[in-house]
XYZ file of C-alpha atoms in Angstrom:
643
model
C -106.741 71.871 -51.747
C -109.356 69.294 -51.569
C -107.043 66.726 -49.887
C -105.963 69.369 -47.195
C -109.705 70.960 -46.380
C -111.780 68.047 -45.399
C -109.423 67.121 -42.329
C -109.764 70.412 -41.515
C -114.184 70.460 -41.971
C -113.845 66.897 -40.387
C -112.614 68.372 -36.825
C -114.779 71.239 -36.914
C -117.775 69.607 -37.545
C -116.438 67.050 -34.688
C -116.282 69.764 -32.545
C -119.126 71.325 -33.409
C -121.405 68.329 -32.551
C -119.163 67.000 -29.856
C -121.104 69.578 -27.048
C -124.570 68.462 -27.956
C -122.976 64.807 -28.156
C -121.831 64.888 -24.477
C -125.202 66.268 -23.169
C -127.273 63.810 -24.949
C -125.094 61.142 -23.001
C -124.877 62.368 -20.265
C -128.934 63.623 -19.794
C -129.000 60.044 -20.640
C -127.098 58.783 -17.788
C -129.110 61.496 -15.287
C -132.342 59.783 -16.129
C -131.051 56.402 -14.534
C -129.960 57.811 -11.999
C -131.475 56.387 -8.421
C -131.058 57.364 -4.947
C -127.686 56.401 -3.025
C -128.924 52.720 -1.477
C -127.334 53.437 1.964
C -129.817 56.723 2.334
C -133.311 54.619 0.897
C -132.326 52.385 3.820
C -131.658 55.418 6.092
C -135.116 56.668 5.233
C -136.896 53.484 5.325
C -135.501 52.958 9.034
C -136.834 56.702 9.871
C -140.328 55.290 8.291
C -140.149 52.421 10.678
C -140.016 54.501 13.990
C -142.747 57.345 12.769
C -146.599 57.056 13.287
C -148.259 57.869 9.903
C -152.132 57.180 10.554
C -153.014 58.589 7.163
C -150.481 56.661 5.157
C -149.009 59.584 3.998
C -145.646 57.919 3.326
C -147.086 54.970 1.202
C -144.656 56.029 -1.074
C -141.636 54.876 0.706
C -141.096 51.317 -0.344
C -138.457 49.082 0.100
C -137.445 49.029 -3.364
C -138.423 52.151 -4.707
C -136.408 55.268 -5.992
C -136.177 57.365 -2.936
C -135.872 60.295 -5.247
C -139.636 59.941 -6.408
C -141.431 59.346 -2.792
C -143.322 61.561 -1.158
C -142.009 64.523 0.703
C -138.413 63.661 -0.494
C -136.200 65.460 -2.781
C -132.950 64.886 -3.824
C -130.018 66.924 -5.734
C -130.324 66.550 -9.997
C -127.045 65.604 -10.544
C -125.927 63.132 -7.181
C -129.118 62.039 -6.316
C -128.001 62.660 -3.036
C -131.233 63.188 -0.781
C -130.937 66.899 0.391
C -134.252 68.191 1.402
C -136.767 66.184 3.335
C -140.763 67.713 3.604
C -142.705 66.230 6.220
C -144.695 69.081 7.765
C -148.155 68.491 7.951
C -150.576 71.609 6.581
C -152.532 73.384 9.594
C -155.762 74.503 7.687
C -155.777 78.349 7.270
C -159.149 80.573 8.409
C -160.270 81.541 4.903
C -163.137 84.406 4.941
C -165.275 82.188 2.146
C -164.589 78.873 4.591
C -167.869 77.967 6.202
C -167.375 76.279 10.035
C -167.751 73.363 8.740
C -165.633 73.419 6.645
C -162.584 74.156 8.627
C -163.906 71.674 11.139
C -163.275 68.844 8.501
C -160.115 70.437 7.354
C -158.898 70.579 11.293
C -159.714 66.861 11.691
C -157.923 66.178 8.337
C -154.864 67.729 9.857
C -154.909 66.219 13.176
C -155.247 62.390 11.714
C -152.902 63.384 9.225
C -149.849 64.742 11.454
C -146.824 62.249 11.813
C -145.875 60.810 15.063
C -143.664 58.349 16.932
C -139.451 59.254 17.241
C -137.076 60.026 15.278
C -134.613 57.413 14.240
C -131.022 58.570 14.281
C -130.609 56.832 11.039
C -130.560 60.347 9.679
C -127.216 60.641 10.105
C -126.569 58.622 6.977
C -128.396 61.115 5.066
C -124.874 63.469 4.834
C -126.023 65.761 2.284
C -129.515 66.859 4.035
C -129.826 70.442 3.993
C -133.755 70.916 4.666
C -135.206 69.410 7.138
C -139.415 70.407 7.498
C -140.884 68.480 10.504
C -143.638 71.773 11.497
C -146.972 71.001 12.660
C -146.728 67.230 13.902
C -147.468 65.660 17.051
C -144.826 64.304 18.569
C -146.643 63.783 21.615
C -144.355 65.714 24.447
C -141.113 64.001 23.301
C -138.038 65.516 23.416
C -135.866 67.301 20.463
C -133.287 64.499 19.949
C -130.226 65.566 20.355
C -128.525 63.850 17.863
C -130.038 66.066 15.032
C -126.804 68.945 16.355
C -124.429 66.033 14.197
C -126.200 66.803 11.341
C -123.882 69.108 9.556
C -125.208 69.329 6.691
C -128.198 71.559 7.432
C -129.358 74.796 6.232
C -133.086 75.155 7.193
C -134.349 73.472 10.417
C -137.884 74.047 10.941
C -138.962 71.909 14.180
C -141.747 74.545 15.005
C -145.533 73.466 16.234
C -144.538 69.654 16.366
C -145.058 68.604 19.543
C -141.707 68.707 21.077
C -141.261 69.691 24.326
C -138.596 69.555 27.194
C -135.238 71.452 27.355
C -133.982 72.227 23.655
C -130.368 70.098 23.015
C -127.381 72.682 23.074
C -126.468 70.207 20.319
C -128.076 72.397 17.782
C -125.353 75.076 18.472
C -123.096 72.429 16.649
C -125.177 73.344 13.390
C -123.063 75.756 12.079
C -123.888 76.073 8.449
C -128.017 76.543 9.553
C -129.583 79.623 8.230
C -132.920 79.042 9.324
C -134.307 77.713 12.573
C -138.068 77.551 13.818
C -138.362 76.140 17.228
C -141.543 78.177 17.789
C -143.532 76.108 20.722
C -147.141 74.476 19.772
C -147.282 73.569 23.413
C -146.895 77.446 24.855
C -143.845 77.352 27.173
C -143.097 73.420 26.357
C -140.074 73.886 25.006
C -137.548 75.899 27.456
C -133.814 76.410 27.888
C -131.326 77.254 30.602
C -129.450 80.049 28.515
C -128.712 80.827 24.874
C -125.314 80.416 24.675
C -125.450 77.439 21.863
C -126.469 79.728 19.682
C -123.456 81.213 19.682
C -122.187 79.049 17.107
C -124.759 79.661 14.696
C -122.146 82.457 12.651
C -124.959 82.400 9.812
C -128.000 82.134 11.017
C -130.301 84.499 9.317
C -134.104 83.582 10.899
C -134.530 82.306 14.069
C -137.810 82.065 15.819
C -138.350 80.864 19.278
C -142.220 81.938 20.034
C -143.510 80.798 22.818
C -140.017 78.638 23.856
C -139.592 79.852 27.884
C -136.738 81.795 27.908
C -137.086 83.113 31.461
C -133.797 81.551 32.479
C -132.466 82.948 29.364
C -130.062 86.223 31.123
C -127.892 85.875 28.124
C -130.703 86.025 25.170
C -129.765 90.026 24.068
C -125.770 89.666 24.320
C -126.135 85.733 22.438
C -128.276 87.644 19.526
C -126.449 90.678 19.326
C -123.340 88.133 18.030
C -125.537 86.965 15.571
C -123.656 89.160 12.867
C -125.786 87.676 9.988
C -129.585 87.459 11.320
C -132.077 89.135 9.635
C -135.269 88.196 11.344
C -135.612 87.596 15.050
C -138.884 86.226 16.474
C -139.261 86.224 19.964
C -142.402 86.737 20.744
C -144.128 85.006 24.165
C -141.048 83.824 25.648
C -141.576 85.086 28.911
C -138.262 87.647 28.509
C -136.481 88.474 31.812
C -137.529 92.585 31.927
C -133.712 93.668 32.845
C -131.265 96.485 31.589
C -128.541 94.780 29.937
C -125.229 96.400 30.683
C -124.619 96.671 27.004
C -125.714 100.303 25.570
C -126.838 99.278 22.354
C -127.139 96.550 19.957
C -124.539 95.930 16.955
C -127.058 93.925 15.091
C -127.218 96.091 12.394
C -128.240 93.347 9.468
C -131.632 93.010 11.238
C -134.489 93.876 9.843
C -137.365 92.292 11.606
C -138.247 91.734 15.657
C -141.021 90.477 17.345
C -140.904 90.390 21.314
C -144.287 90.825 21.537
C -146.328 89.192 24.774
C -143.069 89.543 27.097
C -142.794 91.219 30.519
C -141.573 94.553 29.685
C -142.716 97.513 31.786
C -139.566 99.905 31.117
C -139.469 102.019 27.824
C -135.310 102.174 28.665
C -134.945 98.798 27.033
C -136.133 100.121 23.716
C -133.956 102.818 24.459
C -131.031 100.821 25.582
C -130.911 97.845 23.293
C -132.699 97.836 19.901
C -130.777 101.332 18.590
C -131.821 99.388 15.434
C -131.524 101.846 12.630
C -132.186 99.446 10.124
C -135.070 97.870 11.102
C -137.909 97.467 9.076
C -140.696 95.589 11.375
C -140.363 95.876 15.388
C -143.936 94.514 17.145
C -143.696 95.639 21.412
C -147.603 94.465 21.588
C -148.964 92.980 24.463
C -146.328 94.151 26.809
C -146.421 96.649 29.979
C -144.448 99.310 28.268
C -145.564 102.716 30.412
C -145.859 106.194 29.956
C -144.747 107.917 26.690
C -143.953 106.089 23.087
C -140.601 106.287 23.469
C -138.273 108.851 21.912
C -135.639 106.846 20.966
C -137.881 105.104 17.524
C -137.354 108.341 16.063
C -134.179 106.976 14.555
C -135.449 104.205 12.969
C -136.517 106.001 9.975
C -136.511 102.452 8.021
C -139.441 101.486 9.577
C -142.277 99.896 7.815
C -144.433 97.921 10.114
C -144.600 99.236 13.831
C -146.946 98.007 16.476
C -147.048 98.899 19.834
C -150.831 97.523 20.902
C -151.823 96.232 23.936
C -149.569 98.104 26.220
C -150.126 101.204 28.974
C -148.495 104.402 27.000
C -150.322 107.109 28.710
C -148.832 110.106 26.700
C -150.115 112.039 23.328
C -149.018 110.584 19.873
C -145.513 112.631 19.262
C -145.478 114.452 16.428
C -142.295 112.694 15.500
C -144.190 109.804 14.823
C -146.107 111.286 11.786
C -142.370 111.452 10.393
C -141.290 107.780 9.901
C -142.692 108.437 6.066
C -142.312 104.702 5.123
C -144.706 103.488 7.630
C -147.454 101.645 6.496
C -148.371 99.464 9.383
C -149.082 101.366 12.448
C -150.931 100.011 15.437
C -151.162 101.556 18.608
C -154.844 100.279 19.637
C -154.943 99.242 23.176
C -153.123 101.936 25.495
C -153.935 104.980 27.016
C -152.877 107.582 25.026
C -154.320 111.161 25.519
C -154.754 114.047 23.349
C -156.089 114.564 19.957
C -154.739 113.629 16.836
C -152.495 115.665 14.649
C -153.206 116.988 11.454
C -149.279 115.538 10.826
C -150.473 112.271 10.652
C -151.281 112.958 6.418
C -147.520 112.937 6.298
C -147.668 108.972 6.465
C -147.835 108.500 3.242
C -147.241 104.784 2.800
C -149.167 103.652 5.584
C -151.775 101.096 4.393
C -153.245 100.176 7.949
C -153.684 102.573 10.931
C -155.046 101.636 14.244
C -155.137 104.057 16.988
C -157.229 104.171 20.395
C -158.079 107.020 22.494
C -159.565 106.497 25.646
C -158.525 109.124 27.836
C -159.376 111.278 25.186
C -161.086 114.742 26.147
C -160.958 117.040 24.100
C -164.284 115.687 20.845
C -162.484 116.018 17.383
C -164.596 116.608 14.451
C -164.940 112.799 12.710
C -165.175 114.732 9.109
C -162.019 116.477 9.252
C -160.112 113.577 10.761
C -161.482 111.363 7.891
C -160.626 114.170 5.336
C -157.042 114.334 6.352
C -156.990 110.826 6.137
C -157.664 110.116 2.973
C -154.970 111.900 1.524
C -153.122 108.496 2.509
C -154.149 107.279 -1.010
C -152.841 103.647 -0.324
C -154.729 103.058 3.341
C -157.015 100.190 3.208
C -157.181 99.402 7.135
C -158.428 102.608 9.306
C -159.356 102.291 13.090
C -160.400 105.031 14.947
C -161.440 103.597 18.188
C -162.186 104.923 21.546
C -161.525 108.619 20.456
C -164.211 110.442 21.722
C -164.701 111.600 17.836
C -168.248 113.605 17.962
C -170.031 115.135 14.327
C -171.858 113.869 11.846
C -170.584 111.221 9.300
C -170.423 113.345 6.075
C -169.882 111.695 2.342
C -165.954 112.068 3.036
C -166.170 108.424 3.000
C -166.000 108.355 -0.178
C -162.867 109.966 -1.127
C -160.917 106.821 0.100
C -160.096 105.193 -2.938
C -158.554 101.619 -1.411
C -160.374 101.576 1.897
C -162.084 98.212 2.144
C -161.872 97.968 6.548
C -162.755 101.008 9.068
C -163.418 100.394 13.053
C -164.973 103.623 14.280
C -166.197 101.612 17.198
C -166.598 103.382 20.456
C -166.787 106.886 19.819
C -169.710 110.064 19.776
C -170.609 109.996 16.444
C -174.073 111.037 15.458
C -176.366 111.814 13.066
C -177.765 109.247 10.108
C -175.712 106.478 8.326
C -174.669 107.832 5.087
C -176.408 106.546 1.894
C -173.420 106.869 0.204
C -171.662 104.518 2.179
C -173.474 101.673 -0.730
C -171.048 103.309 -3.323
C -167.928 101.467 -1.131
C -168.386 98.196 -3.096
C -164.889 96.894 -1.950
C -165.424 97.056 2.092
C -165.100 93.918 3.703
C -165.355 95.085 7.618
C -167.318 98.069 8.861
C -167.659 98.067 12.590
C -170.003 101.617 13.660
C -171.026 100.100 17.219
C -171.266 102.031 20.443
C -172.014 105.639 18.852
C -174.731 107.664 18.865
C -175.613 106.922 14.727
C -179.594 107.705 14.648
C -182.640 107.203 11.871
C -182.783 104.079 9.429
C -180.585 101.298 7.886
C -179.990 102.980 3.882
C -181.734 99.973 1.991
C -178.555 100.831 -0.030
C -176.420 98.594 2.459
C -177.928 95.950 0.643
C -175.365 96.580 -2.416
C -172.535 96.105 -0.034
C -171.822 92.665 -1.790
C -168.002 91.966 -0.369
C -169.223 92.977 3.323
C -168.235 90.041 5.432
C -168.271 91.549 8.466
C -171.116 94.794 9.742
C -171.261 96.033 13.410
C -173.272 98.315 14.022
C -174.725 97.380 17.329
C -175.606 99.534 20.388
C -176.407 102.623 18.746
C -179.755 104.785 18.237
C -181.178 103.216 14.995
C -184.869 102.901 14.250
C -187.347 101.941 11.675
C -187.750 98.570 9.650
C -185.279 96.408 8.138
C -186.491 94.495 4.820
C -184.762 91.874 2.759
C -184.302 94.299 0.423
C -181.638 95.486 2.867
C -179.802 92.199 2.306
C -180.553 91.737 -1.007
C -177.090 91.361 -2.408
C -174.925 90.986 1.402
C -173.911 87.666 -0.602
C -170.461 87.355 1.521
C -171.619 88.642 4.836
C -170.623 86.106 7.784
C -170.756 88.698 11.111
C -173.934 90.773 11.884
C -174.158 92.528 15.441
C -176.347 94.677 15.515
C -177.797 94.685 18.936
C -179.141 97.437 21.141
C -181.102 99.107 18.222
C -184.979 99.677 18.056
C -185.279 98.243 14.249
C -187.702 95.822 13.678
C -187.075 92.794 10.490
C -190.130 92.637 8.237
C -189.661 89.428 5.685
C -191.554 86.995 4.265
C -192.368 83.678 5.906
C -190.497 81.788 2.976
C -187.430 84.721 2.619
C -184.007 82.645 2.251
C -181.159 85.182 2.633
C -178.603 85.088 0.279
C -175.907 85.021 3.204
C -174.800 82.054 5.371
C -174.167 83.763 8.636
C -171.774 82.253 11.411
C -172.669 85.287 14.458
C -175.921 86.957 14.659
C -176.603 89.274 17.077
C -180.035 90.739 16.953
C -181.038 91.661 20.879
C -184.116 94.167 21.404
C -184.912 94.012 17.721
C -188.800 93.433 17.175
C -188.181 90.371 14.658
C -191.991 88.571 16.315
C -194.491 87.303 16.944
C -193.718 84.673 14.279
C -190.373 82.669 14.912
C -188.242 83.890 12.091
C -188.022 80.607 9.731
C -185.264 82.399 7.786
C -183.052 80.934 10.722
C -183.476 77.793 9.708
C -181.595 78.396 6.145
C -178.187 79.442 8.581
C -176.173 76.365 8.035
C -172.830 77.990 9.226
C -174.447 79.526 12.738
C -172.503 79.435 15.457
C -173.431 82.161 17.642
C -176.748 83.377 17.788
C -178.227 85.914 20.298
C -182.063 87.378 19.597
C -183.019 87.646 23.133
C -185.483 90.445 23.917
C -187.036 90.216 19.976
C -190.854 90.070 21.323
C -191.205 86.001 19.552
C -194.079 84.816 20.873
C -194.216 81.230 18.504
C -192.803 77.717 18.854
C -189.363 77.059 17.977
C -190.415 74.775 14.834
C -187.902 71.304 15.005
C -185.602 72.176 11.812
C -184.194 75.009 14.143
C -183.522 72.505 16.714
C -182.289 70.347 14.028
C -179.616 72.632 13.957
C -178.563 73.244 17.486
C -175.581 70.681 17.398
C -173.928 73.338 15.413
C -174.186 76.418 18.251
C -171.343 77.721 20.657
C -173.441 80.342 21.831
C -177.469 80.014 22.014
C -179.340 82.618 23.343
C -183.398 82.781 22.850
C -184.159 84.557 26.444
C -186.334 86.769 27.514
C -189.360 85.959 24.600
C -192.464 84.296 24.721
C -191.673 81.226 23.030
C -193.719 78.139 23.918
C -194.104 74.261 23.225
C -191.706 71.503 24.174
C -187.950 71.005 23.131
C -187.818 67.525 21.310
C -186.777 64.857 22.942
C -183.555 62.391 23.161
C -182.178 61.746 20.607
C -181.963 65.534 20.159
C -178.830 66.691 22.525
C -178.040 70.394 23.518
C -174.406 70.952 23.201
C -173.460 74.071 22.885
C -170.901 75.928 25.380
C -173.341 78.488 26.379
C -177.274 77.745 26.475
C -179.590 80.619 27.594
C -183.852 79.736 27.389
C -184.318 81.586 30.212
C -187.708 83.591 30.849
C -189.688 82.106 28.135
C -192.741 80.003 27.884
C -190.981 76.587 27.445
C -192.873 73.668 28.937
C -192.488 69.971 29.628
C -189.691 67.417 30.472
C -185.701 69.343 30.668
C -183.805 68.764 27.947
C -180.760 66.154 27.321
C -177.543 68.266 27.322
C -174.014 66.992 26.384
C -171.139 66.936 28.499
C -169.522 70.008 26.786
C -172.078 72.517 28.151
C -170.273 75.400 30.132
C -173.620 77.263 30.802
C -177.125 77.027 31.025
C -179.928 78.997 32.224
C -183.167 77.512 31.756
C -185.066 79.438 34.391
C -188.673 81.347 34.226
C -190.647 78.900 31.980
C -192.620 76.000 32.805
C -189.976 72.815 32.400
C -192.035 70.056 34.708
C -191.897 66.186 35.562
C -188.790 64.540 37.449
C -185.482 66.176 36.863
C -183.850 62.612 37.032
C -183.251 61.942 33.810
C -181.454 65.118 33.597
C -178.906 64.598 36.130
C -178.833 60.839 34.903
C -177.893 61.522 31.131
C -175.218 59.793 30.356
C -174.062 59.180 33.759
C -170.268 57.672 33.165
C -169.567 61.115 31.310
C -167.884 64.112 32.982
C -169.691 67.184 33.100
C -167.928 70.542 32.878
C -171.240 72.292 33.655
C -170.075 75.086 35.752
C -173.080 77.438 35.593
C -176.607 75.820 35.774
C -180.337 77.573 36.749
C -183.630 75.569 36.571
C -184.952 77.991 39.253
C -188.811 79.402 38.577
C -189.823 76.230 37.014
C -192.886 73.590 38.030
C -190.121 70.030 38.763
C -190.789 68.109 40.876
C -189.466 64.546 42.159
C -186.179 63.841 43.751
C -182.943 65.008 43.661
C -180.624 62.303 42.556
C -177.480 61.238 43.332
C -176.184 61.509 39.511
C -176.254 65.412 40.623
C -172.932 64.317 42.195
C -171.343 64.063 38.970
């Protein structure tokens, strides 16, 4: 038995180990394993024709493992190179980003965006299937056509890189692509004759073309509607021909998502006519002409998630049907004309997380208080605006009963009575815009506890009393105050920093004098900064000037400020300068080139004006707006006023 058993154990064991053998050798191998030599050189030749000012492909050496350089990655098991990443990152607007800061991360992207041609050595890469080229600068060249012979492709993303010119028909060749971005950076740079390349594209799933001029483009609904596979269809300010295609409906019933926003549309019919989309989950009409009602036929697209129909001229009331889509929660119809009141219906929307609606035309008041209290049945909304509705009442604590509410617009409407101290207990908001109503009394100190409140208008309205730091005492993340047209008056101490870093102020007709408020000077971020009319009757001490390099918008007008505004080399430069009717006396100031506007009249500038036509002589001026009337110069005119 012996004899005849350990053949037996011998085999299994074998077999046993034989698995675990084979990977070890063959994990083995894989970690040797070093790009194909004929695609290094392929991508070292692409290297050779691209302009990398940042050195971002330092990487790519000549005898280096293509598989390890930057932006490059190749299948585990061939080594074949199969995806190639080469976008460069356009910095995204964060709400905690100072200016500054995005200015440096703006420059950082422009010096580091590739340039130059692309080399058709490409075509030796014959397993590529991602090819990321976004946000580049390929300074007004042309989409090469050769990249239609590159079979191989699943995901072409060419959007935002500089390309302009007519886009190759060649790409219609690229029938395994799924994806496609040719979404214009230069608006309208890109165009085409017609759409019928596309065609070819059997499984094409996202295509976006914002932006590309398609006004040649007869052909662009019957070329999409064979796109049996598509899923997402962006569109959006393509300059669309406004016809009635003599197709009665679309077929596309995979898609899900359409933007043709910022197109030429007037007639509803086309909704009607073409995008019987029943399926759809996003459709965004904004910033068309669409007239009269919303129309009838979005009824049927029950699937609907996200609708917005902004920006356009629907003159009609909000149909009730509307309140029915259940799974809407995006809904946007700011920006028309609609008429009417709103329905108590619109608690049936259930999902919605945003809702924007304007009424202008408006005339029949609503009660603010039992809109609100309908509304916050809609336990998910976190985005309300209510703007332009002629809403009248009181602001009551209903408020409050909004459990995920962190933005409300009730901008432009009748609403009276005193801000509500309970609004401090909303310690989530991030945007509260009150302006143009009819709120009266004080500022709650309790506003002051509003610590996520970036953004506070409350401007043009009846408010009164005094505003003390203890109002800002904890308005850590605010960035946007505008509160203009109010009769408050900001009592702080002479050495009061605020615990904010503000990027627009707007303080007009508040009493903030006689003193110059040296709070101001803390504002690193400040770009915008009206407090005209605020009864200062003090110099302008030379740290705020310090910071006047760092203003768009400057407006001190209409005050009594005095003394001198340092010299050169101390340069005004931002787009919009208003001194006017002020006490400000001796020479004019230097201004850069880049200054749009500038009043500087009523105050007591003197000497020769010279020098201030003669700044920098060799550099273009886009002045286009310029008063020094109601002044005490003198001398000659120059000729530098030529320039």
């Amino acid at each position: 038995m012996e004899a005849s058993f350990r053949p037996v154990s011998f085999l299994f064991l074998a077999f046993l180990f034989l698995p675990n053998f084979l990977f070890f050798f063959f994990c083995a191998g894989l970690s040797e394993l070093r790009c194909i030599d004929t695609e290094r050189q392929a991508l070292l030749s692409f290297k050779q024709h691209l302009i990398d000012p940042s050195n971002r492909l330092s990487s790519w050496t000549a005898h280096g493992d293509c598989c390890l350089w930057e932006g490059v990655v190749c299948h585990n098991l061939t080594a074949h190179v199969h995806q190639l990443h080469l976008r460069s990152f356009y910095p995204v607007w964060d709400a905690s980003m100072s200016s500054e800061q995005f200015d440096a991360e703006f420059e950082a992207y422009r010096r580091s965006r590739f340039g130059g041609k692309l080399n058709p050595s490409l075509l030796d890469l014959k397993h590529l299937n991602y090819f990321d080229l976004s946000f580049n600068n390929f300074n007004s060249t042309a989409i090469p056509s050769f990249l239609g012979l590159m079979k191989s492709l699943t995901h072409l993303n060419l959007s935002n890189a500089g390309f302009v010119g007519l886009i190759p028909h060649q790409l219609g060749n690229l029938s395994s692509l799924r994806f496609l971005n040719l979404e214009s950076y230069e608006a309208y740079g890109l165009y085409v004759n017609n759409l019928e390349w596309l065609s070819g594209l059997t499984l094409l799933q996202h295509l976006d073309m914002s932006w590309v001029n398609l006004s040649k483009a007869s052909d662009w609904v019957q070329v999409t509607n064979t796109l049996s596979s598509l899923l997402d269809l962006q569109l959006s300010y393509c300059q669309l021909r406004p016809f009635i295609p003599p197709t009665p409906t679309v077929n596309s019933s995979s898609l899900l998502t359409l933007d043709l926003s910022g197109n030429n549309f007037e007639n509803t019919l086309i909704i009607s006519r073409i995008f019987g989309l029943c399926n759809l989950v996003s459709l965004d009409l904004s910033y068309n002409h669409f007239q009269g009602p919303i129309p009838v036929d979005l009824q049927n697209m029950t699937s609907l998630s996200h609708l917005d129909l902004s920006r356009n001229n629907f003159n009609s009331s909000i149909p009730n049907w509307l309140y029915s889509l259940s799974r809407l929660e995006f809904l946007n119809l700011g920006g028309n004309n609609l008429q009417g009141t709103i329905s108590s219906a619109i608690g049936n929307l259930t999902s919605a997380v945003s809702i924007v609606i304007d009424l202008p035309s408006n005339r029949l008041n609503q009660e603010v208080s039992k809109i609100l209290e309908i509304l916050s049945r809609l336990y998910r909304l976190e985005t309300l605006g209510l703007r332009h509705a002629r809403l009248s009442g009181h602001l009551t604590d209903v408020l409050g009963k909004f459990k995920k509410l962190v933005r409300i617009s009730l901008r432009n409407n009748s609403i009276s009575g005193p801000l509500p101290v309970s609004l401090s207990n909303l310690s989530s908001w991030t945007y509260l815009d009150f302006s143009y109503n009819q709120f009266n009394g004080t500022i709650p100190q309790s506003f002051g506890q509003l610590s996520k409140l970036e953004i506070l208008f409350i401007g043009s309205n009846m408010l009164k009393g005094v505003v003390s730091e203890v109002h800002f005492s904890n308005l850590t993340s605010l960035k946007y105050l505008s509160a203009f047209g109010n009769q408050l008056t900001l009592k702080a101490s002479q050495n009061w920093v605020p615990p904010f870093q503000l990027e627009n102020l707007y303080l007009q007709s508040w009493n903030l004098g006689p003193k110059f408020p040296p709070w101001l000077c803390s504002q690193r971020c400040m770009q915008y900064l009206d407090i005209s009319y605020t009864q200062i009757s003090d110099m302008a001490p030379p740290s705020f000037w310090n910071l006047s390099s760092q203003f768009y918008y400057l407006n001190l007008s209409h005050n009594l400020i005095h003394g001198e505004i340092p010299k050169s080399p101390l340069i005004l430069s931002a787009f919009a300068i208003d001194l006017s009717s002020n006490h400000f006396k001796g020479p004019l100031p230097c201004i850069s080139s880049n200054v749009y506007l500038l009043d500087l009249s009523n105050n007591s500038f003197s000497r020769s004006i010279s020098h201030f036509f003669c700044f920098k002589v060799n550099e273009p001026k886009i002045i286009v707006h310029l008063n020094l009337g109601k002044n005490l110069l003198s001398g000659i005119i120059p000729d530098c006023l030529m320039n």
